[in-house]
């Protein structure tokens, strides 16, 4: 056996048996680790705990939910928004943590050493090669040490500085993503609320008409079998009624699903029913006029582009970090040490130093590093350009969709009015004939379907408006709402929504423009009842052309009637006066001839003829497309 093997075996025999046993046990335990599957009980416990925490600390629903409260509940309780808040808080914490990396290192140490024999040895003279026979030692068998050392690397400080700046930009990126979630929440809640309200309003009518339609189908089939009505007429009626009820069911389902979507957005527990509060249909803003300004706003405010701005700064900081890593590293150290070794001349001492290290081989990588940095900058710029183009496209498409949605709602509103009037007319003219009664049921079903389609068109207009609002990148509410309770937040949301309805996008110098409205003044008509009738006719005519009547804030529209009688005829004229946006008085005149002492309807017809003749002028004065 060699001397090395004897020494090793002797060392092993000198180790305490307990230590050897512990080492062997640890080694065996490390080799015996096996995967452990999650049990069904653990999964059930996790589901139970998660379900309980999802709905904790939520204000109970004790009354119908308004639009404002729905938005407030989404902002406070929506889990997606909670996640973004947590991600933002995490990024903030990492930013604070990264700033401490710039501090110098201060390391405190303490230790204890012990051995079973003395350390030491003999020495040999360098000049004469004489070996001393007397063995000496300078260490005690057992001793303690302690100390504290301060060190600072200038290169590490520079790298940590840029790393902290990058982490700060990551926090700002997280904030922009949180902003995006808030913007999407307002858009989704707006859409779901108006759909759910439309379904709630029409459910009772739909249930009644579907029940009556089912009975009418049965009676029609029976009448067809008994030859009471011609088979062709019966089949045509059944087909028309089935088409109406099928469409009614589809529209009803589409709107009723919105209530479940609204519940999910507000994080309402499953199975908890609630009602949507009634609300007046707010006047939707007019379609945007200057889309170019909207595009400028979108490029300035969209969270995605602001995120790209922060990414550009992160890329620049990364380039600085890489350049710093090529420089020499200067390390400064200073410390205080203590050793209990009795053989030392000084048991306590202070020491300091400075060292400079430079990896010269890294200089070879400078050309490749600069190329990579240039490629990264070009990639960031290309990604930002592509995103900007997409946002410009979204803005124009959203503006056009909103314009089309307003037109769809106008047509749906007119169609619903016609269906309602037709149903009322058919109901009033029902006779004892079976086909007359069945036709009345069909027209009533069509009227309810028209109301559903109108509610859906109104909700779609709100969706298009919310999408345009979102496309521009405007924040629905300031970020300081975290400390508000539900009632306070509801009030703030209500104030914001009222402001947006009164003057959409006021921050953008009235980019959307107000919907045209007039305040009608009649002159030359003495009968007050006739004045009321004429104003109603004027309001109806102008309303069909997207001009509202507003007695408080509308632009004055003066309609003056004059007439002179001769030879049993009246030479009548209507003078229209409006002050346009530039403050210029605009005027038009319409002349006609009517019989003397004509009926009231003749004067009303002359007013409608005057308005129709100069409707283009009125639209031009009021800037109506």
XYZ file of C-alpha atoms in Angstrom:
625
model
C 0.000 0.000 0.000
C 1.391 3.435 -0.897
C 2.099 6.185 1.598
C -0.726 8.330 0.108
C -3.294 5.550 0.600
C -2.118 4.980 4.205
C -2.457 8.697 4.936
C -5.991 8.835 3.431
C -7.194 5.778 5.344
C -5.741 7.169 8.531
C -7.558 10.457 7.983
C -10.830 8.656 7.463
C -10.325 6.680 10.685
C -9.700 9.923 12.560
C -13.101 11.416 11.485
C -15.832 11.011 14.090
C -18.136 8.163 13.252
C -21.178 10.390 13.659
C -19.981 12.732 10.936
C -19.380 9.832 8.592
C -22.858 8.479 9.256
C -24.463 11.871 8.613
C -22.576 12.282 5.340
C -23.607 8.843 4.109
C -27.227 9.467 5.093
C -27.311 12.819 3.267
C -25.802 11.225 0.169
C -28.369 8.431 0.133
C -31.253 10.872 0.714
C -30.113 13.038 -2.183
C -30.094 10.040 -4.506
C -33.574 8.867 -3.477
C -35.665 12.009 -4.410
C -38.687 11.049 -6.577
C -41.482 13.108 -8.214
C -44.590 13.499 -6.080
C -47.936 14.011 -7.805
C -50.541 16.414 -6.450
C -53.395 14.572 -4.808
C -57.084 15.157 -5.504
C -57.581 16.490 -1.963
C -54.861 19.091 -2.512
C -56.518 20.200 -5.753
C -59.903 20.469 -4.037
C -58.400 22.525 -1.230
C -56.752 24.823 -3.734
C -60.029 25.289 -5.661
C -61.903 25.986 -2.429
C -59.340 28.553 -1.295
C -59.177 30.261 -4.707
C -62.975 30.449 -4.978
C -63.231 32.008 -1.525
C -60.553 34.616 -2.302
C -61.926 35.595 -5.734
C -64.967 37.322 -4.236
C -63.605 38.548 -0.894
C -64.125 42.155 0.269
C -66.698 42.984 -2.394
C -69.573 45.346 -1.693
C -72.923 43.494 -1.846
C -75.398 44.216 -4.637
C -78.497 45.637 -2.971
C -80.047 47.586 -5.847
C -80.129 47.644 -9.642
C -76.696 48.411 -11.066
C -76.227 51.589 -13.046
C -73.719 52.104 -15.829
C -71.492 54.120 -13.489
C -71.561 51.494 -10.745
C -70.822 48.735 -13.257
C -67.665 50.554 -14.369
C -66.672 51.219 -10.744
C -67.157 47.562 -9.780
C -65.080 46.457 -12.758
C -62.259 48.801 -11.751
C -62.297 47.607 -8.134
C -63.019 43.889 -8.448
C -62.068 42.695 -11.939
C -59.394 39.995 -11.622
C -57.556 40.940 -14.822
C -57.104 44.451 -13.492
C -55.987 43.083 -10.111
C -53.355 41.027 -11.913
C -52.029 44.085 -13.751
C -51.891 46.001 -10.469
C -49.864 43.178 -8.924
C -47.500 43.097 -11.914
C -47.030 46.852 -11.626
C -46.338 46.572 -7.888
C -43.857 43.765 -8.569
C -42.047 45.898 -11.144
C -41.919 48.771 -8.654
C -40.457 46.465 -6.014
C -37.833 45.163 -8.427
C -36.937 48.762 -9.282
C -36.364 49.589 -5.629
C -34.362 46.391 -5.187
C -32.166 47.092 -8.233
C -31.198 50.530 -6.887
C -29.451 48.890 -3.923
C -27.034 47.128 -6.273
C -25.260 50.466 -6.751
C -24.189 50.541 -3.087
C -20.701 49.330 -2.084
C -20.335 45.896 -0.512
C -19.730 45.688 3.233
C -19.054 42.095 4.302
C -18.897 41.056 7.946
C -17.312 37.683 8.705
C -16.709 35.495 11.733
C -15.221 32.017 12.050
C -13.861 29.318 14.306
C -11.143 26.797 13.427
C -9.905 23.797 15.391
C -7.610 20.844 14.617
C -6.465 17.772 16.577
C -2.722 18.486 16.295
C -0.345 21.355 15.792
C 0.326 22.905 12.444
C 3.885 23.880 11.588
C 7.098 22.460 10.195
C 10.804 22.852 9.715
C 12.592 25.350 7.463
C 15.531 25.326 5.083
C 18.084 28.089 4.647
C 18.008 29.667 1.200
C 21.741 30.473 1.014
C 23.277 27.426 2.695
C 20.499 24.879 2.208
C 20.711 23.865 5.875
C 17.565 22.245 7.281
C 16.542 23.167 10.808
C 15.845 20.172 13.017
C 13.576 22.144 15.336
C 9.863 22.149 14.242
C 7.957 25.343 14.959
C 4.302 26.550 14.702
C 2.640 29.960 14.546
C -0.991 28.843 14.909
C -2.991 27.682 17.899
C -4.965 24.490 17.563
C -8.207 26.416 18.143
C -8.791 30.052 17.276
C -11.518 32.501 16.279
C -11.561 35.144 13.573
C -13.805 38.063 12.792
C -13.714 41.065 10.554
C -15.574 43.544 8.410
C -14.540 44.602 4.892
C -15.763 47.391 2.637
C -15.299 46.973 -1.135
C -16.438 48.981 -4.114
C -16.083 48.114 -7.773
C -16.436 51.145 -10.015
C -17.400 49.023 -13.029
C -20.101 47.185 -11.086
C -21.480 50.532 -9.940
C -21.873 51.725 -13.552
C -23.512 48.486 -14.670
C -25.879 48.531 -11.664
C -26.836 52.130 -12.460
C -27.996 51.272 -15.973
C -29.650 48.089 -14.727
C -31.669 50.140 -12.226
C -32.720 52.524 -15.014
C -33.841 49.564 -17.119
C -35.874 48.190 -14.247
C -37.476 51.602 -13.769
C -38.532 51.567 -17.417
C -39.924 48.051 -16.930
C -42.126 49.464 -14.161
C -43.376 52.186 -16.507
C -44.145 49.521 -19.122
C -46.194 47.649 -16.519
C -48.073 50.880 -15.789
C -48.892 51.341 -19.489
C -50.239 47.799 -19.653
C -52.369 48.521 -16.599
C -53.689 51.644 -18.357
C -54.637 49.502 -21.342
C -56.619 47.143 -19.126
C -58.538 50.085 -17.630
C -59.351 51.407 -21.110
C -60.548 47.991 -22.261
C -62.682 47.587 -19.132
C -64.616 50.771 -19.836
C -65.209 49.716 -23.431
C -66.376 46.208 -22.485
C -68.616 47.374 -19.629
C -70.214 50.034 -21.826
C -71.066 47.434 -24.480
C -72.321 44.761 -22.055
C -74.404 47.219 -20.022
C -76.451 48.593 -22.912
C -77.003 45.134 -24.355
C -78.128 43.792 -20.980
C -80.439 46.767 -20.444
C -82.023 46.256 -23.857
C -82.677 42.593 -23.093
C -84.108 43.429 -19.662
C -86.501 45.996 -21.123
C -87.867 43.662 -23.792
C -87.908 40.307 -22.019
C -91.505 40.606 -20.820
C -92.753 41.639 -24.270
C -90.725 38.870 -25.903
C -92.115 36.189 -23.567
C -95.667 37.331 -24.249
C -95.289 37.560 -28.020
C -93.471 34.210 -28.273
C -96.274 32.529 -26.359
C -98.875 34.152 -28.576
C -96.874 33.266 -31.683
C -96.785 29.618 -30.618
C -100.559 29.622 -30.200
C -100.983 31.408 -33.532
C -98.875 28.801 -35.327
C -101.060 26.059 -33.903
C -104.246 27.820 -34.933
C -102.869 28.436 -38.408
C -102.009 24.755 -38.868
C -105.468 23.797 -37.646
C -107.091 26.306 -40.005
C -105.006 24.927 -42.869
C -106.113 21.380 -42.049
C -109.770 22.379 -41.867
C -109.556 24.423 -45.097
C -110.687 27.565 -43.300
C -108.002 29.607 -45.056
C -106.212 28.785 -48.316
C -103.165 26.505 -47.828
C -100.835 28.903 -49.629
C -101.860 31.800 -47.404
C -101.544 29.639 -44.267
C -98.078 28.388 -45.190
C -96.887 31.877 -46.115
C -98.160 33.176 -42.774
C -96.507 30.320 -40.842
C -93.224 30.909 -42.635
C -93.285 34.641 -41.927
C -94.138 34.038 -38.252
C -91.392 31.425 -37.885
C -88.866 33.789 -39.457
C -89.874 36.551 -37.066
C -89.740 34.332 -33.963
C -86.395 32.806 -35.018
C -84.820 36.217 -35.419
C -86.440 37.320 -32.168
C -84.899 34.389 -30.320
C -81.472 35.057 -31.825
C -81.517 38.741 -30.911
C -82.841 37.907 -27.466
C -80.074 35.398 -26.805
C -77.386 37.805 -28.040
C -78.563 40.500 -25.662
C -79.157 38.162 -22.699
C -75.601 36.810 -22.941
C -74.459 40.375 -22.321
C -75.704 40.165 -18.724
C -73.388 37.217 -18.058
C -70.527 39.157 -19.674
C -71.298 42.138 -17.450
C -71.315 39.891 -14.372
C -67.903 38.489 -15.333
C -66.468 41.973 -15.848
C -67.695 43.028 -12.388
C -66.499 39.725 -10.855
C -69.987 38.874 -9.598
C -70.147 35.400 -7.975
C -71.821 32.754 -10.178
C -75.509 32.262 -9.502
C -76.001 35.747 -8.028
C -78.743 37.475 -9.984
C -78.928 41.240 -10.322
C -80.892 43.829 -12.237
C -79.575 46.538 -14.507
C -80.774 50.020 -13.572
C -82.937 51.851 -16.077
C -81.206 54.707 -17.847
C -82.147 57.255 -20.419
C -80.531 56.741 -23.773
C -77.705 59.252 -23.844
C -77.264 61.238 -27.019
C -74.278 59.808 -28.814
C -71.668 62.331 -29.996
C -71.572 63.200 -33.648
C -69.117 61.378 -35.888
C -65.587 62.828 -35.865
C -64.792 65.523 -38.370
C -61.020 65.822 -38.218
C -59.614 62.291 -38.167
C -56.073 63.658 -38.627
C -56.149 65.191 -35.154
C -57.438 61.921 -33.754
C -54.500 60.160 -35.354
C -52.098 62.618 -33.723
C -53.734 61.989 -30.358
C -53.500 58.231 -30.823
C -49.797 58.424 -31.661
C -49.219 60.535 -28.551
C -51.347 58.617 -26.062
C -51.644 54.962 -27.023
C -50.116 52.764 -24.280
C -48.538 50.454 -26.856
C -46.475 53.257 -28.406
C -45.467 54.644 -25.032
C -44.337 51.146 -24.138
C -42.159 51.184 -27.251
C -40.639 54.490 -26.094
C -39.618 52.824 -22.841
C -38.242 49.822 -24.722
C -36.069 52.196 -26.739
C -34.619 53.554 -23.513
C -34.047 50.018 -22.248
C -32.146 49.201 -25.445
C -30.007 52.330 -25.054
C -29.225 51.444 -21.434
C -28.263 47.912 -22.510
C -25.812 49.379 -25.037
C -24.219 51.486 -22.302
C -23.922 48.430 -20.075
C -22.162 46.490 -22.797
C -19.706 49.325 -23.424
C -18.969 49.658 -19.703
C -18.161 45.959 -19.501
C -15.244 46.577 -21.888
C -13.544 49.041 -19.534
C -11.046 48.118 -16.804
C -12.541 47.269 -13.441
C -11.211 49.235 -10.463
C -11.881 47.696 -7.050
C -11.249 49.552 -3.789
C -11.172 47.625 -0.493
C -10.778 48.529 3.146
C -11.413 46.354 6.210
C -10.805 45.681 9.889
C -9.751 42.151 10.998
C -9.378 40.336 14.336
C -7.692 36.935 15.030
C -7.457 35.277 18.480
C -4.250 33.420 17.549
C -1.922 33.993 20.515
C 1.206 33.632 18.377
C 0.357 36.736 16.297
C 2.228 39.894 17.115
C -0.898 41.995 16.355
C -4.253 40.351 16.851
C -6.170 43.288 15.329
C -5.312 45.214 12.193
C -6.718 47.324 9.364
C -5.983 46.685 5.716
C -6.897 48.297 2.427
C -6.038 48.037 -1.213
C -6.865 48.820 -4.795
C -6.804 46.540 -7.808
C -7.310 47.055 -11.517
C -8.414 44.246 -13.839
C -9.010 44.425 -17.579
C -10.055 41.581 -19.843
C -8.216 42.587 -23.007
C -9.713 39.744 -25.032
C -13.130 41.398 -24.856
C -11.861 44.255 -26.998
C -11.981 41.884 -29.954
C -15.797 41.727 -29.631
C -16.334 45.488 -30.092
C -17.243 45.346 -33.843
C -19.704 42.496 -33.305
C -21.189 44.272 -30.295
C -21.741 47.493 -32.238
C -23.367 45.583 -35.094
C -25.721 43.856 -32.668
C -26.626 47.182 -31.079
C -27.356 48.742 -34.470
C -29.521 45.776 -35.475
C -31.424 45.990 -32.180
C -32.047 49.726 -32.639
C -33.237 49.167 -36.212
C -35.520 46.341 -35.063
C -37.032 48.543 -32.349
C -37.604 51.345 -34.852
C -39.180 49.007 -37.428
C -41.478 47.537 -34.759
C -42.503 51.027 -33.636
C -43.168 52.128 -37.237
C -45.291 49.044 -37.896
C -47.239 49.623 -34.682
C -47.749 53.292 -35.545
C -49.130 52.369 -38.957
C -51.470 49.838 -37.354
C -52.706 52.467 -34.890
C -53.321 54.991 -37.679
C -55.324 52.355 -39.534
C -57.266 51.468 -36.385
C -58.128 55.126 -35.817
C -59.518 55.645 -39.304
C -61.365 52.328 -39.282
C -62.819 53.044 -35.838
C -63.996 56.482 -36.941
C -65.664 55.001 -40.004
C -67.239 52.197 -37.986
C -68.652 54.717 -35.551
C -70.094 56.747 -38.413
C -71.693 53.604 -39.860
C -72.972 52.520 -36.435
C -74.719 55.874 -36.005
C -76.364 55.413 -39.401
C -77.378 51.837 -38.542
C -78.955 53.040 -35.301
C -80.828 55.800 -37.119
C -82.253 53.283 -39.582
C -83.057 50.761 -36.836
C -84.816 53.480 -34.867
C -86.920 54.450 -37.864
C -87.690 50.811 -38.653
C -88.736 50.160 -35.044
C -91.058 53.168 -35.137
C -92.642 51.937 -38.378
C -93.043 48.399 -36.982
C -94.643 49.737 -33.808
C -97.067 51.937 -35.730
C -97.884 49.068 -38.095
C -98.544 46.730 -35.182
C -100.810 49.298 -33.547
C -102.661 49.865 -36.834
C -103.098 46.125 -37.428
C -104.276 45.567 -33.862
C -106.817 48.363 -34.176
C -108.163 46.977 -37.435
C -108.531 43.353 -36.339
C -111.780 41.806 -37.517
C -113.484 38.572 -36.668
C -111.639 36.806 -39.457
C -108.921 34.367 -38.405
C -106.392 35.634 -40.937
C -106.820 39.169 -39.601
C -106.071 38.085 -36.021
C -103.060 36.013 -37.088
C -101.670 38.919 -39.114
C -101.947 41.140 -36.035
C -99.860 38.675 -34.017
C -97.269 38.518 -36.785
C -96.919 42.301 -36.952
C -96.639 42.494 -33.148
C -93.870 39.904 -33.219
C -92.156 41.935 -35.896
C -92.528 45.062 -33.752
C -90.849 43.385 -30.754
C -88.092 42.145 -33.066
C -87.666 45.689 -34.312
C -87.250 46.888 -30.726
C -84.588 44.231 -30.127
C -82.783 45.254 -33.297
C -82.967 48.884 -32.233
C -81.526 48.046 -28.799
C -78.784 46.030 -30.465
C -78.004 48.874 -32.877
C -77.820 51.342 -29.990
C -75.469 49.026 -28.102
C -73.359 48.619 -31.251
C -73.124 52.394 -31.543
C -71.846 52.524 -27.951
C -69.383 49.746 -28.758
C -68.108 51.659 -31.787
C -67.827 54.855 -29.737
C -65.967 53.002 -26.974
C -63.630 51.420 -29.523
C -62.858 54.841 -30.988
C -62.349 56.257 -27.488
C -60.004 53.356 -26.775
C -58.179 53.715 -30.078
C -57.243 57.305 -29.298
C -55.743 56.142 -25.979
C -57.657 58.410 -23.602
C -57.818 57.330 -19.966
C -61.380 56.821 -18.696
C -60.462 58.073 -15.229
C -57.410 59.403 -13.405
C -55.092 56.867 -11.775
C -55.706 58.104 -8.226
C -58.834 56.020 -7.632
C -57.247 53.140 -5.719
C -58.149 54.675 -2.351
C -61.787 55.377 -3.273
C -64.572 53.186 -1.986
C -67.279 51.955 -4.357
C -69.604 54.932 -3.799
C -66.831 57.498 -4.337
C -65.552 55.744 -7.448
C -69.092 55.486 -8.829
C -69.493 59.246 -8.430
C -66.214 59.944 -10.203
C -67.116 57.624 -13.086
C -70.522 59.293 -13.398
C -68.934 62.736 -13.622
C -66.534 61.515 -16.296
C -69.266 59.877 -18.395
C -71.448 62.983 -18.189
C -68.527 65.138 -19.299
C -67.800 62.863 -22.259
C -71.465 62.900 -23.316
C -71.667 66.686 -23.020
C -68.483 67.375 -24.941
C -66.806 64.242 -26.256
C -63.035 64.421 -26.111
C -62.935 67.942 -24.659
C -59.177 67.541 -24.249
C -58.812 67.409 -27.995
C -60.262 70.837 -28.834
C -63.650 69.389 -29.804
C -62.324 66.902 -32.337
C -65.665 65.190 -32.475
C -67.804 68.277 -32.637
C -71.192 68.500 -31.013
C -74.269 66.981 -32.566
C -76.107 69.776 -34.367
C -79.091 71.122 -32.415
C -81.436 74.057 -32.920
C -83.887 76.032 -30.822
C -86.965 76.634 -32.990
C -88.698 80.041 -32.811
C -91.919 80.663 -34.748
C -93.161 84.117 -35.700
C -96.292 85.186 -37.567
C -98.434 82.291 -36.259
C -100.878 83.500 -33.629
C -102.628 80.291 -32.625
C -100.566 78.692 -29.747
C -101.924 75.217 -30.484
C -100.866 75.539 -34.115
C -97.410 76.711 -32.966
C -96.977 73.542 -30.878
C -98.019 71.354 -33.814
C -95.646 73.155 -36.187
C -92.707 72.874 -33.793
C -93.357 69.150 -33.465
C -93.364 68.774 -37.246
C -90.131 70.759 -37.531
C -88.473 68.617 -34.834
C -89.529 65.408 -36.566
C -88.267 66.565 -39.970
C -84.917 67.821 -38.676
C -84.450 64.734 -36.484
C -84.539 62.538 -39.571
C -81.517 64.498 -40.808
C -79.415 64.279 -37.597
C -80.402 67.738 -36.325
C -81.760 67.704 -32.799
C -83.954 70.312 -31.124
C -82.723 71.746 -27.832
C -84.621 74.622 -26.224
C -81.694 75.371 -23.883
C -78.423 75.061 -25.817
C -79.567 74.811 -29.436
C -78.675 77.287 -32.160
C -81.639 79.680 -32.680
C -83.592 78.792 -35.828
C -86.089 81.580 -36.555
C -89.025 80.753 -38.831
C -91.084 83.832 -39.684
C -94.390 83.675 -41.618
C -95.724 86.595 -43.620
C -98.701 86.838 -45.982
C -100.745 89.341 -48.010
C -104.291 88.596 -49.201
C -105.632 89.548 -52.653
C -108.402 88.155 -54.845
C -109.162 85.294 -52.452
C -105.540 84.157 -52.304
C -102.663 84.635 -49.862
C -99.163 85.313 -51.068
C -97.290 83.675 -48.243
C -93.596 83.445 -47.443
C -91.414 81.773 -44.821
C -88.096 83.376 -43.835
C -85.447 81.105 -42.259
C -82.686 82.706 -40.175
C -79.700 80.986 -38.503
C -76.439 82.297 -37.021
C -73.599 79.954 -38.071
C -70.490 78.937 -36.101
C -68.543 81.927 -37.427
C -71.178 84.294 -36.019
C -72.519 85.207 -39.456
C -76.297 85.603 -39.863
C -77.607 83.325 -42.616
C -81.024 83.751 -44.210
C -83.232 82.071 -46.831
C -86.748 82.796 -48.090
C -89.476 80.547 -49.478
C -92.548 81.996 -51.212
C -95.809 80.247 -52.112
C -99.503 80.920 -52.747
C -102.290 79.410 -50.662
C -106.070 79.902 -50.488
C -107.328 82.592 -48.168
C -108.471 81.358 -44.771
C -107.128 77.884 -45.562
C -107.189 74.976 -43.135
C -104.433 74.590 -40.534
C -102.873 71.693 -42.410
C -102.239 73.972 -45.412
C -100.083 76.320 -43.345
C -98.238 73.333 -41.871
C -97.613 71.961 -45.367
C -96.211 75.307 -46.491
C -93.765 75.253 -43.546
C -92.640 71.719 -44.416
C -92.184 72.757 -48.047
C -90.021 75.702 -46.952
C -87.843 73.494 -44.751
C -87.418 70.818 -47.432
C -86.532 73.461 -50.018
C -83.767 74.916 -47.852
C -82.716 71.797 -45.914
C -79.359 71.781 -47.681
C -78.740 75.375 -46.608
C -79.611 74.575 -42.993
C -77.197 71.624 -42.971
C -74.485 73.799 -44.451
C -75.019 76.514 -41.840
C -74.930 73.961 -38.996
C -71.978 71.957 -40.467
C -74.014 68.750 -40.721
C -72.614 66.141 -43.113
